[in-house]
């Protein structure tokens, strides 16, 4: 979390010095244009690299060509009409079939040209059709496959990340007020527990609550068969949500509190806070006006990055809990060499990230009077 | 030297540093021991071996020390071989050609459950006439049960539970309970006491030899237990240590050092080089890290060293480059750099000898603290089925336990052992890194 924050906030700190300087509007317009172009180029390169990797630099083509050859030969041989034809005719029939299928998948063009077409389609959010995967409703459209898994992922990531974020910020705020206390020391002592990822805690939770105590399910999103009654259905989903969500929360809970607490401590030792305290302001007011206010940009940055990260899901946690979310879909897509699905989920993430980084600049200017859009960066 | 001593005494003031350091030291010791005791090739041969390597062990056996914690004692597996002198062997010549070989083994059976099976593996040396063996079994209450009589070939296996003649003779298909239980007893538990296996062989040629290996497949095995292929898990747990340490340390070291060098080069040359590095960092932010690792694992190679390289490559241009850059920007203006430039030091000299060494105090804590995340990354990939194809690692043990449904079937040891080791490793490095951070960055110490 902390490294992401750093890079995103410094992304926005990379402000161009305006050559003109006359008129706020011109400055903001120029800054916006430059920023948009840089971010767009970043997204283009990032997505193109993903396309190259997801196609193994063209090697996936070879795999697909072989598959097509095999299937064409099988189809012709299995057909009782064509089976009795002379071999030369049959050979021709197979070759025609291969050519047709390769044309359909665009394999008749060189990989470089196709990769550019992939790129164009991805950038225009024309996600196209999956090669092997189906959505549960039977569609091959990447858009539908991803949309179908989105609610499950958002339910898991949303619940866990929001609880984690707000509880750690508020707990950290109260801890920063009485540092050195027992709870403060306990948090510091427990913060190394966050070196383990969520799925790791997931295993322990499954062991304790599903295998030994038998109170919660091992995995999945809903009982089998799913309850008919919508209320029972909702309750069943909630019951399945408890373990994966709490493993996500527990895995970063203490470190998150620790980081926020340290951050708040830096600000609560400022002179103006001491001054306010000396004046006898109630601690609630001090927190709100003198500590939360200057830390707001960081809190907002973290929150924005958190919102983007909701989209990606937790690949391994979802795999361990058999949660039908986007992370697991991406993993399955990779296993099936299904490039359109891989690229589709990458491009959406890249766009969301770029838009967030772009918007954050303006949000900073709104909430922090020291920041001026396109102004000289305070080095 | 003085500085080192001062540093050490300061380090000892932090309990977390002592615990963390001890854990790291122990792990390194175990790793070195493993590398010496079980060389790389041997480990791979054993781990990829099938029945021929692991026939002595039962499947899915929890570790033997579980008996310490349960009131109901489960039988522990063992294997003895007369060729290694573990069984009593008496050769009595009868005349010129005939002789008898007597193999005897007594053992105490003090468990509350029956073992899974008893197996005898015979190896004999003869020219034409095979020796004739008769096996008998003596229970603690002095009953002698005839097990089997047969002419033994050069290499032969005899499984007690599968022998149909023995089933008929004991009038039951459950041979093993019948051998361990008192006759007509209501109590469905094995009789405790000393059992004796007696093999008497008659040989018909002068230099005939016979050896037997007696294997008892109990319900527990060894220090770590076994998996679905009878493999001893302690091998994977031991070998997982050097693998995890190597992966974690190399990834952490490679990433932090390269990040630092790149940040230093960027700030020193500034201009287009700096700009390029910044842009690459932003592009790297867009790339899906885990997805790319999974793709590399699926499409290209699952070798742990390839994955390590890609991990380092993707982690170099991370957010920490910006942190280092900010500090280098300040350092660049300091007088000693000015002085170096004045005496005509080359760019490379300034970067490597003057800029980077100043950052080492900042580097060490972050390096140590980043080790756990890489150790867990390797395990995470293994859990997704992308572990190294040949090497036994902790993550691969968890993965095979998971795919085999260990948690559903109550085989908790199988998941808990590697998980505990991962946790200990992660905590050890995290605690040490935490303490180092406070020592090297005193600014943090004032407030926390």
mmCIF file of C-alpha atoms in Angstrom, chain B residues 253-270 273-274 277 316-317 320-321 324-325 328 347-348 350-353 355-357 359-360 363:
data_model
loop_
_atom_site.group_PDB
_atom_site.id
_atom_site.type_symbol
_atom_site.label_atom_id
_atom_site.label_comp_id
_atom_site.label_asym_id
_atom_site.label_seq_id
_atom_site.Cartn_x
_atom_site.Cartn_y
_atom_site.Cartn_z
ATOM 1 C CA UNK B 253 18.786 -7.727 -2.511
ATOM 2 C CA UNK B 254 18.458 -7.530 -6.282
ATOM 3 C CA UNK B 255 15.442 -5.272 -6.141
ATOM 4 C CA UNK B 256 16.754 -2.830 -3.556
ATOM 5 C CA UNK B 257 20.273 -2.584 -4.983
ATOM 6 C CA UNK B 258 19.157 -2.129 -8.576
ATOM 7 C CA UNK B 259 16.462 0.347 -7.576
ATOM 8 C CA UNK B 260 19.043 2.350 -5.705
ATOM 9 C CA UNK B 261 21.604 2.319 -8.528
ATOM 10 C CA UNK B 262 18.966 3.354 -11.041
ATOM 11 C CA UNK B 263 17.697 6.122 -8.788
ATOM 12 C CA UNK B 264 21.270 7.355 -8.271
ATOM 13 C CA UNK B 265 22.069 7.288 -11.993
ATOM 14 C CA UNK B 266 18.823 9.096 -12.774
ATOM 15 C CA UNK B 267 19.365 11.886 -10.284
ATOM 16 C CA UNK B 268 23.041 12.278 -11.127
ATOM 17 C CA UNK B 269 22.638 12.608 -14.867
ATOM 18 C CA UNK B 270 19.184 14.224 -14.546
ATOM 19 C CA UNK B 273 17.806 9.847 -18.249
ATOM 20 C CA UNK B 274 15.859 10.930 -15.211
ATOM 21 C CA UNK B 277 13.273 6.430 -15.520
ATOM 22 C CA UNK B 316 12.884 -2.407 -9.711
ATOM 23 C CA UNK B 317 10.835 0.448 -11.098
ATOM 24 C CA UNK B 320 10.663 3.303 -3.774
ATOM 25 C CA UNK B 321 12.636 4.716 -6.704
ATOM 26 C CA UNK B 324 15.469 7.300 -3.122
ATOM 27 C CA UNK B 325 15.349 9.970 -5.798
ATOM 28 C CA UNK B 328 19.647 11.667 -3.822
ATOM 29 C CA UNK B 347 30.586 10.076 -12.916
ATOM 30 C CA UNK B 348 30.731 6.372 -12.154
ATOM 31 C CA UNK B 350 30.752 9.635 -7.741
ATOM 32 C CA UNK B 351 27.687 7.424 -8.091
ATOM 33 C CA UNK B 352 29.241 4.219 -6.810
ATOM 34 C CA UNK B 353 31.678 5.525 -4.207
ATOM 35 C CA UNK B 355 26.316 8.601 -3.539
ATOM 36 C CA UNK B 356 25.236 5.009 -3.014
ATOM 37 C CA UNK B 357 27.203 4.210 0.182
ATOM 38 C CA UNK B 359 22.142 5.338 1.358
ATOM 39 C CA UNK B 360 23.084 1.982 2.851
ATOM 40 C CA UNK B 363 18.714 0.348 2.356
#
